mmCIF file of C-alpha atoms in Angstrom:
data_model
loop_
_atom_site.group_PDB
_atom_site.id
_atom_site.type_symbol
_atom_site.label_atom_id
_atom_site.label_comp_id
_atom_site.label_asym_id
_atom_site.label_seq_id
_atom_site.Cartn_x
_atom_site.Cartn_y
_atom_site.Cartn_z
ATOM 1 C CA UNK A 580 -16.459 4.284 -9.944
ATOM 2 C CA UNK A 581 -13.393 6.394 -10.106
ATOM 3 C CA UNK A 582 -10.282 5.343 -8.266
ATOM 4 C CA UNK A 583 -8.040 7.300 -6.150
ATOM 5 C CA UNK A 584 -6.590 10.206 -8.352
ATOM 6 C CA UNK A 585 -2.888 11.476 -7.550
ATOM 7 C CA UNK A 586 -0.720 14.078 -9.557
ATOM 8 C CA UNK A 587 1.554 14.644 -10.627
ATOM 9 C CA UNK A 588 2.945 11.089 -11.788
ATOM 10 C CA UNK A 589 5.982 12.181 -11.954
ATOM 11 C CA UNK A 590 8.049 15.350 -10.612
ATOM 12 C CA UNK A 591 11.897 15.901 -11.242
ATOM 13 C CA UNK A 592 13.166 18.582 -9.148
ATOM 14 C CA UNK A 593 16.096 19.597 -7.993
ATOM 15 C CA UNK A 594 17.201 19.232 -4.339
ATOM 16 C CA UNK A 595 16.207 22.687 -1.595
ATOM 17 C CA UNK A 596 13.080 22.855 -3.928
ATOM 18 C CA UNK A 597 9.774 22.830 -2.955
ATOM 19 C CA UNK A 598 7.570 20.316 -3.921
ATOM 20 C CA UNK A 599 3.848 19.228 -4.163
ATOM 21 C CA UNK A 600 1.541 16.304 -4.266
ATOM 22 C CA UNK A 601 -1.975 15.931 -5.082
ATOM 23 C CA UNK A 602 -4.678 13.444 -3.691
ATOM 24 C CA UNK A 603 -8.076 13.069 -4.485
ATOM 25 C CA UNK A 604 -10.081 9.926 -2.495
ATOM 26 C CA UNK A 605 -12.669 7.569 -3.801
ATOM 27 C CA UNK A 606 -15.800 9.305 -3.116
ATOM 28 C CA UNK A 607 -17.363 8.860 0.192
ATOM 29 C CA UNK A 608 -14.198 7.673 1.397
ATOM 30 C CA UNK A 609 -13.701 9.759 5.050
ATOM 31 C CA UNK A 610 -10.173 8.319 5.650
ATOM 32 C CA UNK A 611 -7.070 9.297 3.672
ATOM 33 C CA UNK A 612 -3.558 8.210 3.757
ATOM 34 C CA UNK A 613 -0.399 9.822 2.573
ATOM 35 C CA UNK A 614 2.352 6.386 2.168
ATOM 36 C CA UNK A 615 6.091 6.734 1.190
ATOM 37 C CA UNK A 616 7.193 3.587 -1.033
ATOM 38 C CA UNK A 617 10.734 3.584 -1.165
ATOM 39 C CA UNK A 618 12.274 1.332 -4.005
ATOM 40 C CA UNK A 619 12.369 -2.186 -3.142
ATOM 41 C CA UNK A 620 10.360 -1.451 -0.145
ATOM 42 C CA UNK A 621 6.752 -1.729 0.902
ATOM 43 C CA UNK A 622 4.751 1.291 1.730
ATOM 44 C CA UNK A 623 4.949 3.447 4.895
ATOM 45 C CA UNK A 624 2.801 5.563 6.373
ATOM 46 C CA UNK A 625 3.613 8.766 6.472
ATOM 47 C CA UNK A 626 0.201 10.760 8.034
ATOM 48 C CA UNK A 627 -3.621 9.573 8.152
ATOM 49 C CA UNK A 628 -6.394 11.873 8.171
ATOM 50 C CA UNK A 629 -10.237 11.225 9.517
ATOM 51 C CA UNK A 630 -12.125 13.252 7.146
ATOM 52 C CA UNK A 631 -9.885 16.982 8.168
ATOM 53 C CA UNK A 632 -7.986 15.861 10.545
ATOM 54 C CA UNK A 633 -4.945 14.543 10.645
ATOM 55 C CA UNK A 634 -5.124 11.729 13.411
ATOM 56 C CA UNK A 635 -1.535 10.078 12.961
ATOM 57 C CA UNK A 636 1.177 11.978 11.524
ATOM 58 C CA UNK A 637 3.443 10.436 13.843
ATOM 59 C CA UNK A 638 5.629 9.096 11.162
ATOM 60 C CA UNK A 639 5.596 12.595 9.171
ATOM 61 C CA UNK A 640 9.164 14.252 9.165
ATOM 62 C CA UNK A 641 7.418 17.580 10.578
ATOM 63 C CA UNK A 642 10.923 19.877 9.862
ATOM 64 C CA UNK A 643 10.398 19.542 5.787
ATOM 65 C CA UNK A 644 6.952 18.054 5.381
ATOM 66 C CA UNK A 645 3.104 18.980 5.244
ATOM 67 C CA UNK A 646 -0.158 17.711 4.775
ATOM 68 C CA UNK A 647 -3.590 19.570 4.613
ATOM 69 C CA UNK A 648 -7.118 17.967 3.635
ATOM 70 C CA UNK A 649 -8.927 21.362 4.134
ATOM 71 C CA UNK A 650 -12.564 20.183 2.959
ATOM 72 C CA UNK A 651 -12.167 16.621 4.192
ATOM 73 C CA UNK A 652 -12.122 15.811 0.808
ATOM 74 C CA UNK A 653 -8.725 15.952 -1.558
ATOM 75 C CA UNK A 654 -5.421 16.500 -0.157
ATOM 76 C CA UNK A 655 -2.192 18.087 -0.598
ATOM 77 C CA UNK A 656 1.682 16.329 0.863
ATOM 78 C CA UNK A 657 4.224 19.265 0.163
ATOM 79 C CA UNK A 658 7.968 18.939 0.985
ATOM 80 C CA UNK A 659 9.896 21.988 1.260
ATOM 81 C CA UNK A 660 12.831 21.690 0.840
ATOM 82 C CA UNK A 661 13.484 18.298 -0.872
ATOM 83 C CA UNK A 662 16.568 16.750 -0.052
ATOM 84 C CA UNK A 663 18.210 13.394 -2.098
ATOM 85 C CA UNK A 664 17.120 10.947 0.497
ATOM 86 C CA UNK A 665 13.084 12.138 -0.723
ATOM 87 C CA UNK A 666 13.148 10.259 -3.969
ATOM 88 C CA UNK A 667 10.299 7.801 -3.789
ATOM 89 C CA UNK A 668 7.157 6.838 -4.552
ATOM 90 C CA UNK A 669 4.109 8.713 -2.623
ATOM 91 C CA UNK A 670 1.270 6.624 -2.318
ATOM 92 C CA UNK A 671 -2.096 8.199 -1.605
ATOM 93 C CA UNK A 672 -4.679 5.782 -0.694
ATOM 94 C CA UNK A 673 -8.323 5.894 1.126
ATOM 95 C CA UNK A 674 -11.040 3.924 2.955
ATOM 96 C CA UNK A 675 -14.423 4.399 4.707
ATOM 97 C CA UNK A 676 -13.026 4.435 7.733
ATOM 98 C CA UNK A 677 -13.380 2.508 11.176
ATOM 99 C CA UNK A 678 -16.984 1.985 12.503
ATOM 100 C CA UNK A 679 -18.084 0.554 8.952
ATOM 101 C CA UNK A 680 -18.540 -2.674 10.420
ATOM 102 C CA UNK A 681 -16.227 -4.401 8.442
ATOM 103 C CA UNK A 682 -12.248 -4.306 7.360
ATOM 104 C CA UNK A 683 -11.376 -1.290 6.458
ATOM 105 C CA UNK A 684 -9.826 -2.051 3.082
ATOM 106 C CA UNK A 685 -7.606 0.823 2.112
ATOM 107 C CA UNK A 686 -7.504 1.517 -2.128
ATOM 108 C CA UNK A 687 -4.213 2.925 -3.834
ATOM 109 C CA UNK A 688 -3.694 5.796 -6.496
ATOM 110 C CA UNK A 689 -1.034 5.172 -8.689
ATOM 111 C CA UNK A 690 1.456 7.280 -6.981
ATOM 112 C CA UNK A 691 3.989 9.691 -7.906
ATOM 113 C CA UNK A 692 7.264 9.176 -8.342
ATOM 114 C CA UNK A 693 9.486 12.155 -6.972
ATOM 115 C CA UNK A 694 13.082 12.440 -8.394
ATOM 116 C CA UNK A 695 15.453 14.596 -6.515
ATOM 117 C CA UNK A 696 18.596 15.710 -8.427
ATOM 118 C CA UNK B 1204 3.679 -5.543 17.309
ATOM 119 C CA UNK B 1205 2.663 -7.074 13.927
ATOM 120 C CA UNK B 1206 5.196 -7.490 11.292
ATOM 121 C CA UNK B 1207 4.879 -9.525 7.650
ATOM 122 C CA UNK B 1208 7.798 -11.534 6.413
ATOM 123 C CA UNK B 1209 7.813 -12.477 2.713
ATOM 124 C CA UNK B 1210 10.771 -14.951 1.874
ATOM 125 C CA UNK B 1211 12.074 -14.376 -1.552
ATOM 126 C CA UNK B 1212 12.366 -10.993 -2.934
ATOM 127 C CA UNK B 1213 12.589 -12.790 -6.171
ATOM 128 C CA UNK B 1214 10.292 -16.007 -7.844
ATOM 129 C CA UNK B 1215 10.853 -16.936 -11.805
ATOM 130 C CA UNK B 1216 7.979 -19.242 -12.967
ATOM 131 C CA UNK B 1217 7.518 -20.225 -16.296
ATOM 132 C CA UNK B 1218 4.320 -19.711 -17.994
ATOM 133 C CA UNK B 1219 1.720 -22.484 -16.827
ATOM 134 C CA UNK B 1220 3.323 -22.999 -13.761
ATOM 135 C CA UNK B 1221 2.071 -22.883 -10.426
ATOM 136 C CA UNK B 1222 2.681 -19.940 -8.381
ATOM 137 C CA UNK B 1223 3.420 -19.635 -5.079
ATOM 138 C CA UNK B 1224 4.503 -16.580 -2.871
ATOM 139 C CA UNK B 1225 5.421 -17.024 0.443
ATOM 140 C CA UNK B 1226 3.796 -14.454 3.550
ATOM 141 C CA UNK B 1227 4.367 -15.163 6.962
ATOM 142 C CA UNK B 1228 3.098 -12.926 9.899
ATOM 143 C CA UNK B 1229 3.528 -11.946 13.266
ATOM 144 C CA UNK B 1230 0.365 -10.632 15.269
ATOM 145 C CA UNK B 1231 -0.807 -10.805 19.094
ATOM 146 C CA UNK B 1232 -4.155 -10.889 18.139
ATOM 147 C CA UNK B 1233 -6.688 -12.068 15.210
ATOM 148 C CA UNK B 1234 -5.034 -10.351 12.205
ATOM 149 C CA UNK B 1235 -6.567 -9.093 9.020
ATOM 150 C CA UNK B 1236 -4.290 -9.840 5.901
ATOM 151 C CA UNK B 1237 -3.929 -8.821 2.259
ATOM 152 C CA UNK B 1238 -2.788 -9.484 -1.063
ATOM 153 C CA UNK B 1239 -1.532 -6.325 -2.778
ATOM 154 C CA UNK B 1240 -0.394 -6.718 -6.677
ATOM 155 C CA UNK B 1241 1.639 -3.525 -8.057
ATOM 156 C CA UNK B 1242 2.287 -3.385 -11.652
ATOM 157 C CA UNK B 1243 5.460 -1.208 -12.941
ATOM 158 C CA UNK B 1244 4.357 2.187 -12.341
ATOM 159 C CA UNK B 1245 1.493 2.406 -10.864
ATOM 160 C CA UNK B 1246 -0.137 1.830 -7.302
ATOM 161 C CA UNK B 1247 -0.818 -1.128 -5.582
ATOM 162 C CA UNK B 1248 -4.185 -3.398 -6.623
ATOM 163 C CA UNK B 1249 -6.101 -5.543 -3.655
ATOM 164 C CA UNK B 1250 -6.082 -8.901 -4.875
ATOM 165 C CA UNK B 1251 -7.648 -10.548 -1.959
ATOM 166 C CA UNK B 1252 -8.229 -10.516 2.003
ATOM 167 C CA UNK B 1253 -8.484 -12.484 4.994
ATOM 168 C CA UNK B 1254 -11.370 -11.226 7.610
ATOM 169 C CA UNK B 1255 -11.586 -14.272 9.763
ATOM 170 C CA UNK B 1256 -14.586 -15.577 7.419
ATOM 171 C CA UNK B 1257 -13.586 -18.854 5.045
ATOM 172 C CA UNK B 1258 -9.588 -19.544 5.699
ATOM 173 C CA UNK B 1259 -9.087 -20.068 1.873
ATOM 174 C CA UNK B 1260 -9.629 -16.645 0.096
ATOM 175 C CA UNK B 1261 -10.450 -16.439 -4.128
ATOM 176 C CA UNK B 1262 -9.096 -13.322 -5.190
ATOM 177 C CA UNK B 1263 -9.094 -11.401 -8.594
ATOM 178 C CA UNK B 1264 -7.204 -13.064 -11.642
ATOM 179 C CA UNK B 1265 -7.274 -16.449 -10.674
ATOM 180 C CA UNK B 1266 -5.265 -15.466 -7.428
ATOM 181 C CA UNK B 1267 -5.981 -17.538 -4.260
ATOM 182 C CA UNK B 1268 -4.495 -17.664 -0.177
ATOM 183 C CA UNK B 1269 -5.153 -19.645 2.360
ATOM 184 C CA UNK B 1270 -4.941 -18.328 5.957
ATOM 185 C CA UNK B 1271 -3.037 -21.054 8.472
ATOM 186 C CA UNK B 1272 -3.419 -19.717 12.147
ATOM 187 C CA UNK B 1273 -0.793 -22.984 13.124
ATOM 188 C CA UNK B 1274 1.840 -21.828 10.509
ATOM 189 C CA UNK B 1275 1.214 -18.145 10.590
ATOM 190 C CA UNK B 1276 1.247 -18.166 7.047
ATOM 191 C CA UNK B 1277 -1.088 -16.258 4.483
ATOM 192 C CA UNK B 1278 0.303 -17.718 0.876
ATOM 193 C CA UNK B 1279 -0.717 -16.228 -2.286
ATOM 194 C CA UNK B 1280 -1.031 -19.216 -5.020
ATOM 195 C CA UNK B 1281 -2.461 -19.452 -8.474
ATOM 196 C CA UNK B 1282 -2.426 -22.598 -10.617
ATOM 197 C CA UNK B 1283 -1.023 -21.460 -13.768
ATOM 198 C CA UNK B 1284 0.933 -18.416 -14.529
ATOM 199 C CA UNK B 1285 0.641 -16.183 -17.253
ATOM 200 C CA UNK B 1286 2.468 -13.712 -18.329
ATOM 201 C CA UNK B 1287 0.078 -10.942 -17.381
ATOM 202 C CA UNK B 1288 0.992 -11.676 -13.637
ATOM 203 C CA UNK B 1289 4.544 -10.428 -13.815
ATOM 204 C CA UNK B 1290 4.459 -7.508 -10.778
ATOM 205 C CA UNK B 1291 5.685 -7.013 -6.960
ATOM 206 C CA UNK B 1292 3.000 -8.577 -4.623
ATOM 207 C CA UNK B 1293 2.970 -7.358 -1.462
ATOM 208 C CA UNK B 1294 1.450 -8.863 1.848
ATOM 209 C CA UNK B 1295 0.224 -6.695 4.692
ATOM 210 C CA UNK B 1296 -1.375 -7.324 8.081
ATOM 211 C CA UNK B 1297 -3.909 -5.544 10.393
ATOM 212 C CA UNK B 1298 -6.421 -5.955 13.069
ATOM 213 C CA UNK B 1299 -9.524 -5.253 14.102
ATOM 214 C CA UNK B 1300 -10.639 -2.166 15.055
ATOM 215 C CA UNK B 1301 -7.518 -0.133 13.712
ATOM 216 C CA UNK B 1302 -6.239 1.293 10.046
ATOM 217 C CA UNK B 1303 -2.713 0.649 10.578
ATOM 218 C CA UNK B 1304 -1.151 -1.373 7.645
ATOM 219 C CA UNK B 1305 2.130 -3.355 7.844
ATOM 220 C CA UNK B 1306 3.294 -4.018 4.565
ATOM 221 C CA UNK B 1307 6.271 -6.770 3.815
ATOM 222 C CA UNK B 1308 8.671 -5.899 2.177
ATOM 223 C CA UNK B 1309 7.454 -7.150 -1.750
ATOM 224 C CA UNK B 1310 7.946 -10.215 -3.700
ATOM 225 C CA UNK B 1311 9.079 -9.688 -7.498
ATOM 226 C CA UNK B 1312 7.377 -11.916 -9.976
ATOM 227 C CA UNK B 1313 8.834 -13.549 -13.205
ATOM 228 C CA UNK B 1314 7.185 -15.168 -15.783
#
């Protein structure tokens, strides 16, 4: 079974550009997560979607950042425009969502790792 | 409010060795806790979880925790280190009924 897929890996940009991140879910997963991983930190979540909508993007800085998951499916995080403070590591990870009857164990992509010059 | 707490941001072990990696938690109700492993460049790995079944949890690669309600702990341990097991391993909590992750802050691992 494939994993959570994410790309780029890596992206060097420079800062006031735009930038964008892809997700693609486990299959059958209905829940996706967008996480920013700053170094020597542990993740934070940045916005959650339930299948197409996006049910907690409380934590999303809304003035630079967006998130779409169109078809329920694979997702898109796009900052625009980056700034220094964005270089990170953006998780993307997924689950079957709540009601399953058990934990909801989330699974990781690799991330990619944004450098803004 | 839940919150994780791992002490030591770094732990050197020599091949062999036991391992040990400290997680302590704060939760106001029955938590749900994990084991995250992330090797250098890429995403983090579920090792193991706690769902209120058996308190001691067997996880991938020889990995093990035991959940302590008393001590609020969740410690990840494996009998012998290898070198294969140097990563960040992170803790996180949740509950019941929601998706909301807290993650700890990481412990690095030498071997």
């Amino acid at each position: 079974e494939a994993g959570v897929v994410q790309s780029p890996r890596y992206k060097i940009i420079e800062k006031k550009q735009p930038v964008a991140f892809w997700c693609n879910p486990i299959s059958g997963h209905n829940t996706l997560y967008w996480y920013l991983q700053n170094l020597g930190q542990g993740p934070e979540l940045l916005i959650r979607y339930e299948n197409e909508e996006a049910v907690d993007d409380s934590q999303l800085p809304k003035d630079r950042f967006s998130a779409e998951r169109l078809k329920g499916v694979d997702s898109t995080l796009k900052i625009q425009p980056a700034e220094l403070g964005d270089s990170a590591v953006y998780l993307c990870a997924s689950s079957f969502g709540l009601g399953t009857g058990e934990t909801d164990t989330q699974y990781f992509g690799p991330g990619t790792r944004l450098t803004v010059l | 409010a839940q919150s994780v707490t791992q002490l030591g941001s770094h732990v050197s072990v020599s091949e062999g060795a036991l391992v040990l990696l400290r997680c302590n938690y704060s939760s106001s109700v029955p938590p749900y806790l994990f084991w995250y492993v992330q090797y250098p460049n890429q995403g983090l790995q579920l090792l193991l979880k706690y769902t209120s079944a058996a308190t001691l949890v067997k996880g991938i690669n020889g990995f093990e925790a035991e959940f302590k309600k008393s001590e609020t702990s969740f410690h990840l341990t494996k009998p012998s280190a290898h070198m294969s097991d140097a990563a960040e391993y992170f803790c996180a909590v949740s509950t019941s009924g929601t998706y909301k992750y807290i993650f700890g802050t990481g412990t690095r691992l030498k071997v």
